[in-house]
């Protein structure tokens, strides 16, 4: 695991001392060593966190043919790749470089099973090639013009490289509206103009001012109806076991973030087969809340003979909030980022690798909205019961009816935001934004991912994987863990699992009122009843509690102030109506307030 950065110029390379400063901004991602190389017109380097091949694997890799490589992440199938090219090493970095130099960069990437962002430079061709893993677990950002190409694992380092090149950095105001709709900034755009995220499963080629991006893998939802339910269970069980096994390949102590839910409990069970020294960690809040799952997790760990530690959050929510603002380069309104930071900080004192259950909902169909999508035709009949009453309040007993009605009467892309965030949408743009006509639509971002051939459920899951998962969950987990030099590994994000699940009948995911039907059928008799019988609890901070108490004063001081920085872009009078309860009561007002608070704190920190 590392932080990587690089620069190309058609004139001179950056001064090495300056480049080292930009690279050092990634030190939290790789505190063990800093290494970089320079030629007449490029700089390339890493901040390394030693996980595999502790005495080897230093970067950048290079040879006398003018080939250079840096990478961030982990190649889980490196032993198998090594055998296929007759090359022995206990370092995934060494094997990756050997593979690329033998097979070529573009022919090599599709062979990798892992999470990665890779940069390769061929001096003779004067060409940079960048690649990112299939799900987008590891970040990679870039900037380019005719004379310059810059990249880095995090925006803070890329901004420094731009400053060293005297390139102006401007706020992307369109991203602000998109953030207010999605609760994050959907990739590939960022909060800054002309800084982009490399899309997942993509290879970028930059040669003398010309840039091209191509995909090397895509989700395929074509169904294979010949796979029986029993065969599917066996296929998935074997693949989950292997996905966990290869993610335990590391030369350092490993842990597992264990909640009380199905996903991390399945990972715990499978991991215990290969490593009974695995440490498990669960968060506990200092007051009673629906989010406390510590006792269930403790039972699960005991069941499988794993060590367990309950992490009590002793930092105040305000302290965690300030930590989140400094950690994330962009506004991120996912409140679960706060406990993730707390877990990573404590776990970092004991382990360097943490497994988790991320991706389970997107893979197996765990969200409530998937039940709605699967049964959308049946649920559409609820509109005939609207005579029973109506309400604009999402928490009223009729709020659900109204929401279902809005979903059934709308189409993608608007429908996606109705299914998911419960925040703002394009229909609110003219009211909530100053100079609204100068802002781009938020829903237009979804159009490239729409496919009329997909069912309602597949379309929703596809959008989730390219928006909520990519720009929300994966960003949150990567930044929170790497802030404390911990490598987060997610077995359910193994692309082989997605290839199988995409081909299966929808009834294997959602059956009746049962979500994650296939996963639960496999493991229902193997997990503690405390897990299998408990109500699903999403891993979120107790946001309503915090808004009413811990964050109340700071919201009053900042967001209620008409001179707040957010009102450069947002209509204060419209937000005042939300404060008074006169508008937007059909939305999640706690999410909206939190997103406004995060944006204001981010602007204070960065403007």
XYZ file of C-alpha atoms in Angstrom, residues 16-503:
488
model
C 13.472 17.009 -6.664
C 13.152 18.859 -3.363
C 9.857 20.362 -4.499
C 8.560 17.022 -5.730
C 9.481 15.447 -2.392
C 7.303 18.030 -0.624
C 4.281 17.119 -2.770
C 4.962 13.425 -2.199
C 5.243 13.891 1.561
C 1.624 15.065 1.642
C 0.830 11.365 1.086
C 2.968 10.198 4.017
C -0.064 8.946 5.966
C -0.695 6.475 3.123
C 2.871 5.191 3.300
C 4.952 6.218 6.310
C 7.607 3.492 5.992
C 9.698 5.036 3.230
C 9.737 7.722 0.543
C 11.367 6.960 -2.788
C 11.314 8.806 -6.102
C 13.179 9.059 -9.394
C 13.545 11.852 -11.922
C 14.588 12.121 -15.554
C 14.960 15.218 -17.683
C 11.186 15.691 -17.898
C 9.433 13.419 -15.351
C 9.227 12.808 -11.625
C 7.698 9.637 -10.209
C 7.574 8.418 -6.628
C 5.885 6.685 -3.716
C 5.257 6.854 -0.009
C 5.303 3.169 0.955
C 3.411 1.226 3.599
C 5.063 -2.194 3.862
C 2.487 -4.996 3.769
C 3.800 -7.712 1.412
C 7.490 -8.497 0.896
C 8.713 -6.280 3.709
C 12.376 -6.473 2.664
C 11.607 -6.116 -1.037
C 9.135 -4.235 -3.166
C 10.637 -0.774 -2.907
C 9.389 1.653 -5.543
C 9.655 3.106 -8.113
C 10.584 -0.051 -10.005
C 12.772 0.684 -13.016
C 15.222 -0.956 -15.417
C 17.856 -0.027 -17.988
C 15.205 0.000 -20.734
C 13.749 3.237 -19.406
C 10.649 1.640 -17.862
C 9.320 2.949 -14.544
C 6.433 1.760 -12.365
C 4.748 2.790 -9.116
C 1.596 1.335 -7.636
C -0.727 1.741 -4.694
C -2.735 -1.196 -3.410
C -2.418 -4.961 -3.323
C -2.315 -7.622 -6.040
C -3.914 -10.581 -4.276
C -3.149 -13.172 -6.958
C 0.548 -12.278 -7.213
C 1.787 -15.839 -6.421
C -0.288 -17.292 -9.264
C 0.881 -14.564 -11.650
C 4.481 -15.208 -10.636
C 4.129 -18.881 -11.528
C 2.565 -18.056 -14.898
C 5.585 -15.949 -15.910
C 8.213 -18.162 -14.208
C 9.225 -15.454 -11.768
C 9.612 -16.023 -8.039
C 9.243 -13.264 -5.474
C 7.385 -12.634 -2.234
C 6.655 -9.075 -3.403
C 3.556 -8.225 -5.429
C 5.369 -5.097 -6.646
C 8.269 -7.081 -8.099
C 5.921 -9.555 -9.781
C 3.769 -6.755 -11.198
C 6.777 -5.018 -12.736
C 8.061 -8.280 -14.214
C 4.622 -8.999 -15.672
C 4.306 -5.552 -17.240
C 7.782 -5.621 -18.781
C 7.178 -9.114 -20.221
C 3.554 -8.870 -21.364
C 3.051 -5.142 -21.828
C 1.046 -2.822 -19.597
C -2.335 -3.073 -21.298
C -2.132 -6.875 -21.595
C -1.228 -7.215 -17.918
C -3.901 -5.198 -16.134
C -6.790 -7.561 -16.892
C -4.830 -10.410 -15.249
C -4.767 -8.685 -11.869
C -7.095 -9.510 -9.003
C -6.693 -6.771 -6.461
C -7.218 -3.174 -5.536
C -4.771 -0.894 -7.260
C -3.839 2.343 -8.899
C -0.777 1.954 -11.110
C 1.394 4.378 -13.056
C 3.907 3.223 -15.672
C 6.245 5.364 -17.759
C 8.109 4.311 -20.894
C 10.978 6.726 -21.448
C 11.608 5.720 -25.071
C 7.970 6.288 -26.033
C 7.672 9.260 -23.676
C 4.327 7.798 -22.589
C 2.558 7.509 -19.245
C 0.041 4.701 -18.673
C -2.229 4.711 -15.613
C -4.697 2.053 -14.457
C -7.247 1.675 -11.689
C -8.879 -1.477 -10.292
C -12.274 -2.703 -11.458
C -14.330 -1.388 -8.537
C -12.345 1.785 -7.900
C -11.118 0.873 -4.433
C -7.822 2.719 -4.787
C -7.936 6.391 -5.792
C -6.047 8.109 -8.588
C -6.458 11.737 -9.659
C -4.921 13.572 -12.601
C -4.557 16.942 -14.316
C -3.340 17.567 -17.854
C -2.827 20.139 -20.555
C -0.666 20.184 -23.678
C 2.510 20.821 -21.696
C 1.882 19.062 -18.388
C 0.581 15.793 -16.956
C 0.257 15.331 -13.191
C -1.196 12.540 -11.052
C -1.448 11.561 -7.392
C -3.305 9.242 -5.035
C -4.967 12.170 -3.300
C -6.029 15.634 -4.394
C -3.926 17.395 -1.747
C -0.734 16.121 -3.365
C -1.974 16.871 -6.884
C -2.849 20.432 -5.881
C 0.702 20.906 -4.620
C 2.103 19.669 -7.928
C -0.154 22.136 -9.743
C 1.025 24.974 -7.525
C 4.639 24.047 -8.263
C 3.775 24.310 -11.960
C 2.025 27.669 -11.394
C -1.278 26.209 -12.559
C -4.328 28.054 -11.146
C -6.680 25.979 -8.980
C -10.358 26.880 -9.185
C -13.424 25.613 -7.367
C -15.871 23.577 -9.453
C -19.220 25.099 -8.507
C -21.160 22.425 -10.412
C -19.695 19.871 -8.037
C -21.217 21.775 -5.122
C -24.749 21.277 -6.430
C -23.999 17.653 -7.254
C -22.747 17.180 -3.694
C -26.021 18.570 -2.319
C -27.883 15.923 -4.334
C -25.653 12.875 -3.867
C -24.043 13.646 -0.451
C -20.657 13.249 -2.178
C -19.075 14.431 -5.407
C -19.623 11.778 -8.089
C -16.513 10.731 -9.964
C -14.879 11.478 -12.314
C -15.458 15.134 -11.461
C -13.996 16.664 -8.299
C -14.491 19.815 -6.260
C -11.829 21.476 -8.447
C -11.949 22.438 -12.097
C -9.769 20.261 -14.375
C -8.867 17.751 -11.657
C -10.416 14.368 -12.418
C -10.580 10.905 -10.908
C -9.514 8.104 -13.219
C -12.641 5.939 -13.680
C -12.527 2.399 -12.263
C -11.532 -0.440 -14.599
C -9.802 2.065 -16.871
C -6.434 2.566 -18.517
C -5.285 6.110 -19.231
C -2.672 6.797 -21.893
C -0.884 10.153 -22.033
C 1.564 10.876 -24.827
C 2.922 14.353 -25.552
C -0.241 16.255 -24.730
C -2.722 13.658 -25.980
C -4.827 11.798 -23.419
C -7.049 8.762 -23.971
C -9.008 6.590 -21.510
C -10.372 3.104 -22.235
C -12.149 0.510 -20.076
C -10.656 -2.951 -19.586
C -13.681 -4.448 -17.741
C -17.400 -3.737 -17.396
C -20.364 -5.150 -15.489
C -22.334 -7.584 -17.649
C -25.931 -8.220 -16.563
C -26.788 -10.875 -19.141
C -28.585 -13.646 -17.235
C -27.650 -17.311 -17.252
C -30.960 -18.957 -16.413
C -29.370 -22.417 -16.518
C -27.673 -21.877 -13.144
C -29.879 -23.460 -10.495
C -30.226 -21.982 -7.026
C -28.237 -24.858 -5.522
C -25.458 -24.463 -8.095
C -25.396 -20.724 -7.430
C -24.999 -21.347 -3.702
C -22.041 -23.630 -4.317
C -20.410 -21.242 -6.809
C -20.717 -18.241 -4.503
C -19.612 -20.141 -1.393
C -16.396 -21.291 -3.083
C -15.719 -17.826 -4.467
C -16.304 -16.059 -1.137
C -13.942 -18.470 0.569
C -11.217 -17.793 -1.989
C -11.817 -14.032 -1.956
C -11.247 -14.017 1.805
C -8.273 -16.376 1.618
C -6.283 -14.316 -0.879
C -7.013 -11.085 1.016
C -5.290 -12.566 4.052
C -2.007 -12.627 2.125
C 0.125 -10.165 4.066
C 3.338 -10.184 6.089
C 1.884 -8.072 8.904
C -0.781 -8.514 11.580
C -4.336 -8.432 10.258
C -7.717 -7.471 11.686
C -11.403 -7.350 10.762
C -13.955 -4.607 11.242
C -16.868 -6.625 12.642
C -20.406 -5.272 12.964
C -23.444 -7.261 13.995
C -24.598 -7.769 10.417
C -24.444 -10.564 7.872
C -21.639 -9.240 5.677
C -18.795 -8.848 8.154
C -19.985 -11.937 10.076
C -19.618 -14.037 6.909
C -16.126 -12.610 6.404
C -15.266 -13.435 10.031
C -16.429 -17.020 9.629
C -14.471 -17.593 6.417
C -11.356 -15.775 7.655
C -11.248 -17.857 10.847
C -10.608 -20.942 8.685
C -7.277 -19.496 7.574
C -6.176 -17.240 10.439
C -7.512 -17.760 13.960
C -5.221 -14.992 15.211
C -7.269 -12.419 13.336
C -8.250 -9.526 15.599
C -11.799 -8.180 15.291
C -12.995 -4.687 16.192
C -16.430 -3.171 16.749
C -17.451 0.386 17.525
C -19.608 1.278 20.528
C -21.103 4.693 21.106
C -21.022 6.291 24.575
C -24.844 6.324 24.708
C -27.535 3.851 23.717
C -28.427 3.974 20.042
C -29.808 1.713 17.331
C -26.319 1.699 15.825
C -24.772 -0.232 18.749
C -24.062 -3.786 17.560
C -21.119 -4.504 19.820
C -22.685 -7.389 21.758
C -23.744 -9.230 18.601
C -20.256 -8.790 17.137
C -18.696 -10.055 20.365
C -20.834 -13.200 20.146
C -19.814 -13.747 16.513
C -16.103 -13.409 17.289
C -16.402 -15.886 20.165
C -18.306 -18.341 17.970
C -15.401 -18.499 15.513
C -12.579 -18.331 18.064
C -11.397 -14.847 17.131
C -10.008 -12.185 19.412
C -12.394 -9.268 19.807
C -12.112 -5.706 20.987
C -14.926 -3.212 21.424
C -13.812 0.291 20.533
C -15.636 2.884 22.572
C -15.669 6.232 20.846
C -14.240 8.582 23.439
C -13.637 11.473 21.065
C -16.425 14.000 20.942
C -18.461 14.117 17.728
C -17.077 17.622 17.148
C -13.494 16.319 17.352
C -14.331 13.535 14.895
C -16.000 16.069 12.627
C -12.894 18.253 12.539
C -10.765 15.177 11.836
C -12.999 14.240 8.896
C -12.738 17.706 7.356
C -8.935 17.490 7.404
C -8.863 13.900 6.137
C -11.129 14.200 3.102
C -9.968 16.409 0.251
C -13.575 17.023 -0.776
C -16.915 17.489 0.997
C -18.203 14.073 2.132
C -21.555 13.969 3.949
C -21.510 10.313 4.999
C -21.747 10.445 8.790
C -20.320 6.920 9.121
C -16.957 8.376 8.085
C -16.638 9.613 11.674
C -16.756 6.209 13.429
C -14.632 4.782 10.600
C -11.913 7.278 11.502
C -12.203 6.349 15.182
C -11.879 2.635 14.421
C -8.905 3.138 12.098
C -7.048 5.276 14.633
C -7.316 2.683 17.404
C -6.807 -0.331 15.131
C -3.661 1.226 13.634
C -1.893 0.729 16.948
C -2.298 -3.035 16.555
C -2.752 -4.007 12.892
C -1.819 -2.790 9.425
C -4.469 -4.678 7.439
C -8.223 -4.581 8.173
C -10.781 -6.710 6.363
C -14.360 -5.458 6.109
C -17.755 -6.346 4.646
C -17.979 -3.432 2.217
C -19.747 -4.250 -1.035
C -22.069 -6.897 0.383
C -25.221 -4.826 -0.077
C -24.322 -3.824 -3.642
C -23.342 -7.396 -4.524
C -26.131 -9.469 -2.980
C -29.016 -6.968 -2.869
C -29.084 -5.747 0.708
C -30.636 -2.295 0.542
C -34.338 -1.729 1.169
C -34.552 0.123 -2.129
C -33.674 -3.124 -3.925
C -36.815 -4.722 -2.499
C -38.763 -1.716 -3.785
C -37.169 -1.983 -7.244
C -37.745 -5.738 -7.490
C -41.419 -5.288 -6.573
C -41.998 -1.935 -8.269
C -44.975 -3.141 -10.342
C -46.769 -4.472 -7.279
C -45.942 -1.432 -5.180
C -47.216 0.896 -7.889
C -50.716 -0.246 -6.911
C -50.299 1.685 -3.658
C -51.152 4.856 -5.544
C -54.778 3.708 -5.478
C -54.702 3.991 -1.683
C -53.712 7.651 -1.711
C -57.268 8.527 -0.656
C -56.346 7.257 2.821
C -54.297 10.354 3.381
C -51.198 12.169 2.319
C -48.289 13.903 3.927
C -45.194 15.768 2.881
C -43.468 14.577 6.043
C -41.270 11.584 5.206
C -41.636 10.256 8.769
C -45.434 10.125 8.739
C -47.242 6.857 8.026
C -48.316 8.292 4.678
C -44.853 9.591 3.792
C -43.893 6.127 2.521
C -46.958 6.036 0.269
C -46.076 9.381 -1.228
C -42.479 8.357 -1.791
C -43.524 5.141 -3.544
C -45.919 7.161 -5.680
C -43.164 9.574 -6.680
C -40.851 6.695 -7.565
C -43.429 4.837 -9.653
C -44.433 7.998 -11.494
C -40.874 9.048 -12.329
C -38.193 7.699 -14.645
C -34.455 7.301 -14.464
C -32.341 9.343 -13.932
C -34.534 11.340 -11.503
C -35.797 8.087 -10.022
C -32.317 7.205 -8.739
C -32.194 10.186 -6.384
C -35.713 9.367 -5.190
C -34.557 5.844 -4.391
C -31.371 6.897 -2.627
C -30.323 10.152 -1.001
C -33.559 11.894 0.009
C -31.731 15.205 -0.401
C -32.012 17.759 -3.214
C -32.791 17.044 -6.873
C -32.766 18.936 -10.164
C -36.314 20.157 -9.543
C -34.943 22.145 -6.568
C -32.095 23.777 -8.491
C -33.819 27.072 -9.288
C -34.882 27.525 -5.675
C -31.801 26.533 -3.698
C -29.014 27.959 -5.884
C -27.945 31.505 -6.567
C -27.616 32.049 -10.337
C -29.086 28.594 -10.839
C -28.877 28.727 -14.643
C -25.078 28.677 -14.445
C -25.098 25.285 -12.681
C -25.217 21.961 -14.498
C -27.839 19.308 -13.847
C -27.058 16.670 -11.225
C -29.188 14.015 -12.876
C -27.342 14.294 -16.209
C -24.383 12.563 -14.542
C -26.448 9.380 -14.447
C -27.345 9.227 -18.146
C -24.173 7.470 -19.389
C -24.991 4.597 -17.003
C -28.608 4.089 -18.091
C -29.573 1.052 -20.154
C -33.158 0.474 -21.303
C -32.460 -3.253 -21.517
C -31.854 -3.553 -17.775
C -34.580 -4.398 -15.301
C -35.498 -1.887 -12.603
C -33.395 -3.797 -10.054
C -30.328 -4.237 -12.267
C -30.472 -0.575 -13.304
C -30.617 0.560 -9.685
C -27.787 -1.755 -8.621
C -25.683 -0.634 -11.585
C -26.127 3.024 -10.643
C -25.333 2.288 -7.007
C -22.070 0.607 -7.985
C -21.045 3.602 -10.085
C -22.206 6.313 -7.688
C -22.991 5.439 -4.063
C -20.354 2.712 -3.806
C -17.638 4.321 -5.929
C -17.795 7.938 -4.784
C -19.181 7.350 -1.306
C -18.420 4.085 0.460
C -15.047 3.370 -1.170
C -13.782 6.937 -0.749
C -14.859 6.909 2.889
C -13.151 3.605 3.680
C -9.943 4.396 1.796
C -9.405 7.847 3.304
C -10.450 6.877 6.836
C -8.184 3.821 6.949
C -5.234 5.382 5.135
C -5.377 8.451 7.380
C -3.886 6.100 9.979
C -1.814 3.935 7.605
C -4.193 0.964 7.705
C -4.911 -1.037 4.545
C -8.635 -1.843 4.200
C -9.447 -5.007 2.228
C -12.937 -5.940 1.025
C -13.513 -9.582 -0.032
C -17.025 -8.839 -1.330
C -15.511 -6.449 -3.882
C -13.768 -9.320 -5.662
C -14.777 -8.849 -9.301
C -15.318 -12.604 -9.732
C -18.224 -12.441 -7.286
C -19.822 -9.627 -9.265
C -19.454 -11.557 -12.517
C -21.337 -14.495 -11.001
C -24.028 -12.482 -9.208
C -24.706 -10.313 -12.267
C -25.575 -13.436 -14.253
